[in-house]
Amino acid sequence: MQPALASFLLLWCSISIVSAQTTNNTFNYLQDRFPDKVYLDPEGSTFIVDYYKWYKVVTDRRNGNKYALVCCNQSIHLNQTQNFAGVFSLPIGSIVVMDTASIAFIEVGSCGLCPIKYWPIFYANFYRRDALVGDADRTLPLSLQLLEGSSLIKAAGSPNNITSNCVYNNLEAAKSLTPFNISKPNATQPFDVVFSTKALNDSKVVPIGLSDQLKPLQKAEWILFFGVFLDQENLAKNILFNIQNQYNCHRNNLANVGKKLLAWVNYDPISSAWNIDTDVYHNQLLIDAGATPLNPGASSIFTNISAFHQIMNQVQLVIDTTLFSTQQSSFYYWQVDAAYFPGQDPYNETFLTQKRVWRTDGLLNNAGFDDWSERSAARPDLALQDIIAIQYPTYQPNYQLTWFRNFARGDSSQHTEDISTDCTSASTIFGNWACSINPYTDPSTTFSISGIQSGSGSATADNASGLSPGAAAAIGLGASLGVAAVALVSYFGWRKHQSDPNHSFVRMEDM
């Protein structure tokens, strides 16, 4: 090698090393890299977040696991890494979801699945799908991935279970519809983080806590958890704030109605047993919807059909969540399993005579997996409104059910693939939410189910208005405009609340 060339290469290497060191040494470790922060009530939340200048630490209070999220290609002190169940570099670029529960939180609120009037008024692009046989058209809003994370999902443990069109189509386009097998050696190595509802022995796996022992708004608080991982704290807070306001408004409006007796039930064909759900999540949804959940007493599992009939005989409305086979998914077979036929049942149950048996599978993907299981935890405001609507159709006369269908009446399920969606992300979610403070009184002691349209049309008593679904949607949008000022006042009040260091908690105890 020529001496001149050798000298040049040596000089170039020296300059590169010095430059690299200078770049590293000029990182300002005193600068706060996280201007938007999440503060949670340490007593009422299942996780907490601690912020440092260039990294943040999420602590899962269920198990004590800590996760460090580090920005700017930096590292944390080596002697601290042993304290963490996982260390992740920000921004997160690729996500694996082992089950579908995480998806709705990553793309929370997105849907061509939600009634138009429950979305910000400035989303002006709407889509309509053709009606299924026997169903009216359903007007649907622009699909917005509010945490802007759906495109980050690169693999899934159960792709066929996914009901989100955007996530499924992304995986299909990337030829990633093979179920992710985490047991393979180094399976998680190409990805930044894996979210799972089960704890797995891998430093890239982050278990999420969506237990049914949480109240609906406590579950929704996990929006903040994903917001922290995606560096979208401010957006996540805004979403949760709107969901809380929507939920609490409807709950308060129904505070003084007559309490109908409702029951969540499901059948286990293996043990031939009927189960009445009594967990915190399902019971609280009923209570907040102005109902009384059935208390089955010492045991919620019934193998004796006579005992089941006796405990159910005063129930006014049933919500069934039985996992059906395709061959036995009709109401007839449900009655066979429950022995609800003349001569088998001595009671004249209201929920049978007035056809008040409902199911949450009003929205399915083509593989038959229901959207309720994927999305309802992230949208308790919509779950609550569905339960209110099936009891009190005059509360929101033009309401469109999101997940519920009248099983006893034979209403069909709709399919997510038939819904036109635009997966363009959006960073703004503010606007009006439809609920306004207006305490509701049940106008009649009788109960009419004739007007509630499962997944389509309006929920008026008899649809006597003659409005098309599109016109009904326009009325809903007009109603939204009418209370926009209330939403703005709430928003600016919340911003002041967030800026006050003496009021830094997102409180969850009363939810």
XYZ file of C-alpha atoms in Angstrom:
511
model
C 0.000 0.000 0.000
C 1.277 3.437 -0.888
C 2.439 5.434 2.194
C 0.237 8.368 1.205
C -2.846 6.155 0.914
C -2.100 4.468 4.234
C -1.762 7.835 5.945
C -5.059 8.989 4.443
C -6.912 5.887 5.653
C -5.441 6.232 9.140
C -6.507 9.880 9.272
C -10.015 9.032 8.009
C -10.471 6.323 10.655
C -9.286 8.669 13.385
C -11.716 11.371 12.286
C -14.588 8.841 12.166
C -13.862 7.597 15.685
C -13.617 11.102 17.090
C -16.797 12.102 15.254
C -18.687 9.118 16.647
C -17.478 9.833 20.156
C -18.379 13.494 19.797
C -21.886 12.593 18.601
C -22.362 10.251 21.541
C -20.876 12.690 24.036
C -23.054 15.561 22.846
C -26.290 13.754 23.733
C -28.014 15.941 26.275
C -28.850 13.659 29.168
C -30.570 16.521 30.978
C -33.157 17.145 28.260
C -36.615 15.738 28.909
C -37.419 13.540 25.911
C -40.984 12.836 27.059
C -42.977 16.080 27.265
C -46.270 14.137 27.273
C -46.608 11.997 30.363
C -49.162 9.645 31.845
C -49.876 9.943 35.561
C -51.967 7.207 37.125
C -53.481 6.730 40.527
C -51.044 4.343 42.263
C -53.902 2.865 44.278
C -56.450 2.269 41.542
C -54.386 1.393 38.475
C -52.975 -1.968 37.445
C -49.783 -0.360 36.126
C -47.780 2.803 36.722
C -45.268 4.760 34.635
C -42.112 6.500 35.887
C -40.394 8.990 33.596
C -36.701 9.777 33.403
C -34.959 12.114 30.982
C -34.401 9.666 28.131
C -36.216 6.521 29.235
C -39.414 5.541 30.994
C -40.272 2.563 33.155
C -43.634 0.791 33.103
C -44.386 -1.301 36.186
C -47.074 -3.973 36.052
C -48.519 -3.866 39.565
C -50.040 -7.336 39.185
C -46.672 -9.075 39.175
C -44.075 -6.368 39.782
C -42.531 -6.706 36.318
C -40.770 -3.588 35.053
C -40.218 -2.653 31.417
C -37.766 0.033 30.303
C -38.542 2.030 27.161
C -35.424 3.862 25.987
C -35.288 6.584 23.368
C -32.707 8.083 21.066
C -30.498 5.012 20.548
C -29.264 5.373 24.096
C -28.907 2.816 26.839
C -29.650 2.766 30.521
C -26.971 2.093 33.089
C -25.733 -1.471 32.792
C -26.158 -2.114 36.495
C -29.892 -1.377 36.133
C -30.749 -3.758 33.301
C -31.091 -6.705 35.647
C -34.087 -4.981 37.247
C -36.179 -5.150 34.075
C -38.254 -7.931 32.569
C -37.631 -6.286 29.199
C -35.756 -3.342 27.703
C -37.182 -1.833 24.499
C -35.839 0.828 22.152
C -38.149 3.613 21.062
C -39.777 4.065 18.697
C -41.378 0.620 18.470
C -41.300 -0.486 14.846
C -42.723 -4.018 14.823
C -45.294 -5.744 17.020
C -46.492 -9.326 17.431
C -49.929 -9.891 18.962
C -50.316 -13.382 20.376
C -54.076 -12.968 20.749
C -56.565 -10.467 19.453
C -57.214 -8.646 22.731
C -54.303 -6.257 22.158
C -55.373 -5.206 18.679
C -58.231 -2.911 19.625
C -55.997 -1.016 22.040
C -53.258 -0.577 19.459
C -55.789 0.768 16.949
C -58.356 1.820 19.549
C -61.593 3.239 18.318
C -60.900 2.442 14.716
C -63.843 0.999 13.039
C -66.116 0.898 10.377
C -67.873 -0.865 13.206
C -69.156 2.091 15.155
C -72.264 4.228 14.704
C -71.575 7.467 12.899
C -72.877 9.763 15.603
C -70.316 8.588 18.132
C -67.391 10.008 16.209
C -65.851 13.466 15.981
C -67.930 15.762 13.818
C -65.116 16.755 11.508
C -64.599 13.241 10.116
C -66.511 13.944 6.950
C -65.640 10.934 4.805
C -68.146 8.176 5.369
C -68.642 4.837 3.724
C -71.653 2.684 3.070
C -71.757 -1.013 2.452
C -74.455 -2.892 0.598
C -76.994 -4.489 2.871
C -76.912 -8.158 3.675
C -80.047 -10.096 2.841
C -82.731 -9.103 5.303
C -80.740 -6.182 6.731
C -80.942 -2.466 6.082
C -77.927 -0.459 4.990
C -75.579 0.655 7.699
C -73.764 3.946 7.413
C -70.181 3.691 8.627
C -67.498 6.213 9.465
C -63.954 6.587 8.286
C -61.804 3.964 9.928
C -59.151 5.712 11.962
C -56.301 3.928 13.675
C -56.200 6.371 16.556
C -52.979 5.176 18.142
C -51.625 4.824 14.622
C -50.361 1.361 15.433
C -52.192 -1.073 13.162
C -49.446 -0.939 10.524
C -46.890 -1.887 13.192
C -48.495 -5.300 13.747
C -46.304 -7.671 11.742
C -47.409 -11.089 13.025
C -50.196 -12.670 15.050
C -50.644 -15.829 17.059
C -54.116 -16.388 15.587
C -54.489 -14.419 12.340
C -57.816 -16.022 11.449
C -59.338 -14.683 14.664
C -58.630 -11.065 13.738
C -61.722 -9.005 12.984
C -59.930 -5.741 12.170
C -59.946 -5.355 8.398
C -56.923 -3.066 8.505
C -54.721 -5.393 10.541
C -55.795 -8.516 8.670
C -55.291 -6.919 5.257
C -51.848 -5.665 6.270
C -50.826 -9.158 7.350
C -52.286 -10.670 4.192
C -50.395 -8.205 1.989
C -47.175 -9.030 3.822
C -47.866 -12.779 3.485
C -47.838 -13.036 7.277
C -51.017 -15.020 7.865
C -49.169 -18.036 9.248
C -49.833 -18.267 12.999
C -46.815 -16.955 14.889
C -45.092 -19.798 16.758
C -43.295 -18.293 19.708
C -41.897 -21.656 20.806
C -39.482 -21.753 17.875
C -35.878 -20.782 18.708
C -35.275 -17.030 18.347
C -38.825 -16.553 17.068
C -39.142 -13.094 18.605
C -35.699 -11.870 17.528
C -36.857 -9.958 14.380
C -39.559 -8.058 16.297
C -39.478 -5.226 18.809
C -42.210 -6.364 21.204
C -44.739 -9.174 21.646
C -48.030 -8.474 23.433
C -49.855 -11.404 24.999
C -52.581 -11.976 27.570
C -50.446 -14.843 28.904
C -47.037 -14.597 30.527
C -44.372 -16.236 28.364
C -40.702 -16.834 29.096
C -39.228 -14.304 26.688
C -37.795 -10.850 27.367
C -39.663 -9.395 24.394
C -43.050 -10.583 25.645
C -45.161 -8.083 27.576
C -48.263 -9.585 29.243
C -51.315 -7.341 29.305
C -53.912 -7.432 32.059
C -57.445 -7.473 30.700
C -59.011 -9.538 33.453
C -62.785 -9.678 33.771
C -62.237 -8.780 37.415
C -61.627 -5.202 36.249
C -64.442 -2.715 35.786
C -65.085 -1.594 32.194
C -63.254 1.718 32.512
C -60.376 0.048 34.314
C -59.946 -2.207 31.296
C -60.087 0.798 29.001
C -57.248 2.359 30.988
C -54.916 -0.050 29.195
C -55.181 2.348 26.263
C -52.632 4.380 28.234
C -50.374 1.337 28.570
C -50.163 0.901 24.820
C -49.871 4.650 24.383
C -46.736 4.605 26.549
C -45.181 1.822 24.453
C -46.038 3.594 21.205
C -44.854 7.002 22.463
C -48.398 8.295 22.036
C -49.213 9.320 25.596
C -51.036 12.522 24.751
C -53.179 10.864 22.110
C -53.950 7.949 24.430
C -54.992 10.321 27.217
C -57.289 12.181 24.857
C -58.918 8.965 23.683
C -59.417 7.678 27.218
C -60.761 11.041 28.349
C -63.419 10.974 25.621
C -64.336 7.353 26.312
C -64.679 8.085 30.034
C -66.864 11.131 29.378
C -69.055 9.215 26.961
C -69.402 6.256 29.323
C -70.073 8.299 32.448
C -72.589 10.524 30.688
C -74.719 7.566 29.600
C -74.305 5.860 32.966
C -75.503 8.959 34.811
C -78.420 9.408 32.424
C -79.633 5.897 33.286
C -79.107 6.234 37.038
C -82.794 6.499 37.947
C -84.511 4.061 35.603
C -86.397 1.054 36.862
C -83.881 -1.736 37.289
C -84.613 -4.616 34.928
C -83.203 -7.990 35.964
C -80.622 -9.146 33.390
C -78.358 -12.177 33.160
C -75.243 -13.087 31.183
C -75.348 -16.831 30.495
C -73.393 -19.429 28.548
C -73.661 -23.166 28.048
C -70.859 -25.710 28.280
C -71.843 -28.721 26.137
C -69.017 -30.883 27.504
C -70.257 -30.739 31.088
C -73.891 -30.011 30.122
C -73.779 -27.045 32.467
C -75.199 -23.543 32.327
C -73.076 -20.751 33.736
C -74.239 -17.320 34.885
C -71.441 -14.782 34.544
C -70.920 -12.882 37.787
C -67.496 -11.338 37.206
C -66.858 -7.663 37.883
C -66.653 -6.610 34.233
C -69.955 -8.065 33.026
C -71.887 -7.177 36.173
C -70.656 -3.584 36.151
C -71.716 -3.124 32.534
C -75.246 -4.149 33.504
C -75.308 -1.922 36.586
C -74.035 1.082 34.640
C -76.669 0.431 31.954
C -79.393 0.835 34.561
C -79.990 -2.881 35.119
C -79.699 -5.329 37.992
C -77.441 -8.339 37.337
C -78.809 -11.702 38.380
C -77.247 -13.017 41.579
C -77.275 -16.818 41.301
C -76.359 -17.353 44.939
C -73.748 -19.792 46.181
C -72.958 -21.251 42.761
C -73.107 -19.782 39.281
C -72.843 -23.175 37.531
C -75.945 -25.295 37.013
C -75.967 -28.910 35.852
C -79.499 -29.407 37.174
C -81.803 -27.873 34.593
C -84.678 -27.435 37.058
C -82.438 -25.405 39.354
C -81.368 -23.310 36.378
C -85.000 -22.675 35.410
C -85.829 -21.657 38.956
C -83.001 -19.130 39.263
C -83.779 -17.684 35.813
C -87.549 -17.421 36.076
C -87.652 -13.728 37.061
C -85.034 -12.589 34.535
C -86.377 -10.057 32.040
C -83.564 -10.098 29.485
C -80.801 -12.608 28.738
C -77.433 -12.013 27.079
C -76.022 -15.313 25.862
C -72.307 -15.789 25.146
C -72.287 -19.529 24.413
C -69.611 -20.667 21.959
C -71.665 -22.416 19.307
C -70.699 -24.911 16.682
C -71.852 -23.953 13.192
C -74.416 -26.754 13.204
C -76.018 -25.701 16.494
C -76.030 -21.931 16.330
C -79.791 -21.392 16.117
C -82.119 -20.283 18.870
C -83.914 -23.609 18.538
C -80.829 -25.519 19.667
C -80.310 -23.003 22.464
C -83.808 -23.814 23.707
C -83.037 -27.527 23.430
C -79.929 -27.145 25.588
C -81.825 -25.030 28.124
C -84.962 -27.223 28.008
C -87.140 -24.205 27.334
C -90.088 -25.944 25.683
C -93.655 -26.566 26.842
C -93.743 -29.381 29.350
C -90.078 -28.939 30.265
C -90.254 -25.543 31.934
C -92.968 -24.648 34.486
C -92.268 -20.918 34.317
C -93.484 -18.368 31.826
C -90.238 -16.412 31.528
C -90.500 -12.872 30.221
C -87.285 -13.160 28.223
C -88.843 -16.013 26.237
C -92.370 -14.703 25.754
C -91.129 -11.268 24.700
C -88.111 -12.539 22.752
C -85.477 -10.835 24.849
C -82.559 -13.208 24.367
C -79.586 -11.390 22.852
C -76.078 -12.319 21.814
C -72.849 -10.338 21.401
C -71.927 -11.974 18.083
C -73.685 -9.438 15.900
C -70.391 -8.726 14.144
C -68.175 -11.568 12.892
C -65.302 -12.056 10.502
C -65.671 -14.598 7.715
C -64.029 -17.272 9.852
C -66.795 -16.849 12.426
C -64.821 -15.077 15.158
C -66.701 -12.314 16.916
C -65.610 -8.705 17.102
C -66.978 -8.251 20.633
C -64.123 -10.358 22.005
C -61.550 -8.267 20.138
C -62.818 -4.728 20.589
C -65.370 -4.304 23.357
C -62.779 -4.007 26.141
C -61.255 -0.984 24.401
C -64.651 0.638 23.756
C -66.730 0.256 26.938
C -68.711 3.337 25.944
C -70.127 1.455 22.957
C -70.640 -1.759 24.940
C -72.631 0.228 27.492
C -74.786 1.876 24.831
C -75.595 -1.475 23.256
C -76.853 -2.798 26.607
C -78.859 0.367 27.203
C -80.390 0.154 23.723
C -81.655 -3.403 24.092
C -83.476 -2.355 27.273
C -84.571 1.180 26.406
C -84.930 1.714 22.653
C -86.336 5.225 23.172
C -83.240 6.460 25.015
C -81.384 7.034 21.725
C -84.074 6.525 19.089
C -81.690 6.387 16.126
C -79.021 4.301 17.795
C -77.349 1.557 15.762
C -76.193 -1.489 17.684
C -72.504 -2.249 17.375
C -72.251 -5.858 18.627
C -75.613 -7.106 19.875
C -78.210 -9.020 17.879
C -81.606 -10.319 18.913
C -81.025 -14.063 19.030
C -84.588 -14.994 19.965
C -85.934 -13.083 16.989
C -83.454 -14.664 14.589
C -81.481 -11.563 13.671
C -78.429 -12.385 11.582
C -74.839 -11.430 12.274
C -73.016 -8.975 10.061
C -69.526 -9.521 8.690
C -66.576 -7.211 9.118
C -65.388 -7.960 5.587
C -68.588 -6.396 4.250
C -67.743 -3.098 5.898
C -65.867 -0.540 3.817
C -62.999 0.879 5.839
C -60.303 3.449 5.210
C -57.213 2.616 7.235
C -55.664 6.061 6.950
C -54.314 6.982 10.354
C -55.193 10.210 12.084
C -53.478 12.056 14.886
C -56.504 14.091 15.933
C -59.504 12.608 17.709
C -61.128 15.640 19.277
C -64.607 16.679 18.448
C -68.011 16.087 19.883
C -69.202 12.883 21.468
C -72.912 12.406 21.161
C -73.943 12.042 24.793
C -75.375 15.043 26.586
C -76.531 15.192 30.187
C -80.219 14.292 30.069
C -81.498 11.934 32.795
C -83.691 9.289 31.212
C -87.021 8.035 32.523
C -88.513 4.892 31.059
C -91.722 6.150 29.401
C -93.500 2.849 29.841
C -93.442 -0.199 32.034
C -93.898 -2.308 28.922
C -90.977 -3.359 26.810
C -91.004 -3.193 23.013
C -88.288 -4.919 21.025
C -89.772 -4.374 17.595
C -87.725 -1.333 16.720
C -84.174 -2.250 17.662
C -82.265 -3.199 14.553
C -79.334 -5.477 15.250
C -76.410 -3.889 13.491
C -78.577 -1.911 11.109
C -81.140 0.837 10.928
C -82.588 2.683 13.897
C -83.693 1.749 17.373
C -86.961 3.658 17.426
C -90.015 2.022 18.932
C -91.450 1.082 15.566
C -89.256 2.937 13.047
C -92.290 5.095 12.323
C -90.177 8.033 11.250
C -89.682 6.476 7.844
C -86.149 7.832 7.677
C -83.564 6.012 5.670
C -80.502 4.886 7.605
C -78.519 7.613 5.878
C -80.989 10.262 7.006
C -80.972 8.880 10.522
C -77.203 9.105 10.493
C -77.411 12.707 9.334
C -79.735 13.487 12.232
C -77.237 11.880 14.573
C -74.525 14.076 13.108
C -76.704 17.145 13.519
C -77.269 16.265 17.144
C -73.514 16.055 17.517
C -73.149 19.603 16.223
C -75.681 20.760 18.770
C -73.495 19.794 21.722
C -70.078 20.557 20.252
C -69.656 23.493 22.610
C -70.067 21.173 25.585
C -67.298 18.942 24.255
C -64.968 21.899 23.764
C -65.588 23.164 27.292
C -64.893 19.665 28.627
C -61.718 19.432 26.592
C -60.239 22.743 27.699
C -61.230 21.991 31.267
C -59.390 18.708 30.989
C -56.299 20.389 29.563
C -56.236 22.726 32.546
C -56.661 19.734 34.818
C -53.693 18.006 33.156
C -51.484 21.073 33.496
C -52.142 21.366 37.233
C -49.491 19.337 39.077
C -51.836 18.978 42.012
C -54.301 17.015 39.892
C -52.156 14.534 38.045
C -54.068 11.286 38.464
C -56.289 9.499 35.990
C -58.559 8.151 38.702
C -60.242 4.799 38.200
C -61.950 3.843 41.479
C -65.377 5.178 40.590
C -65.525 3.570 37.149
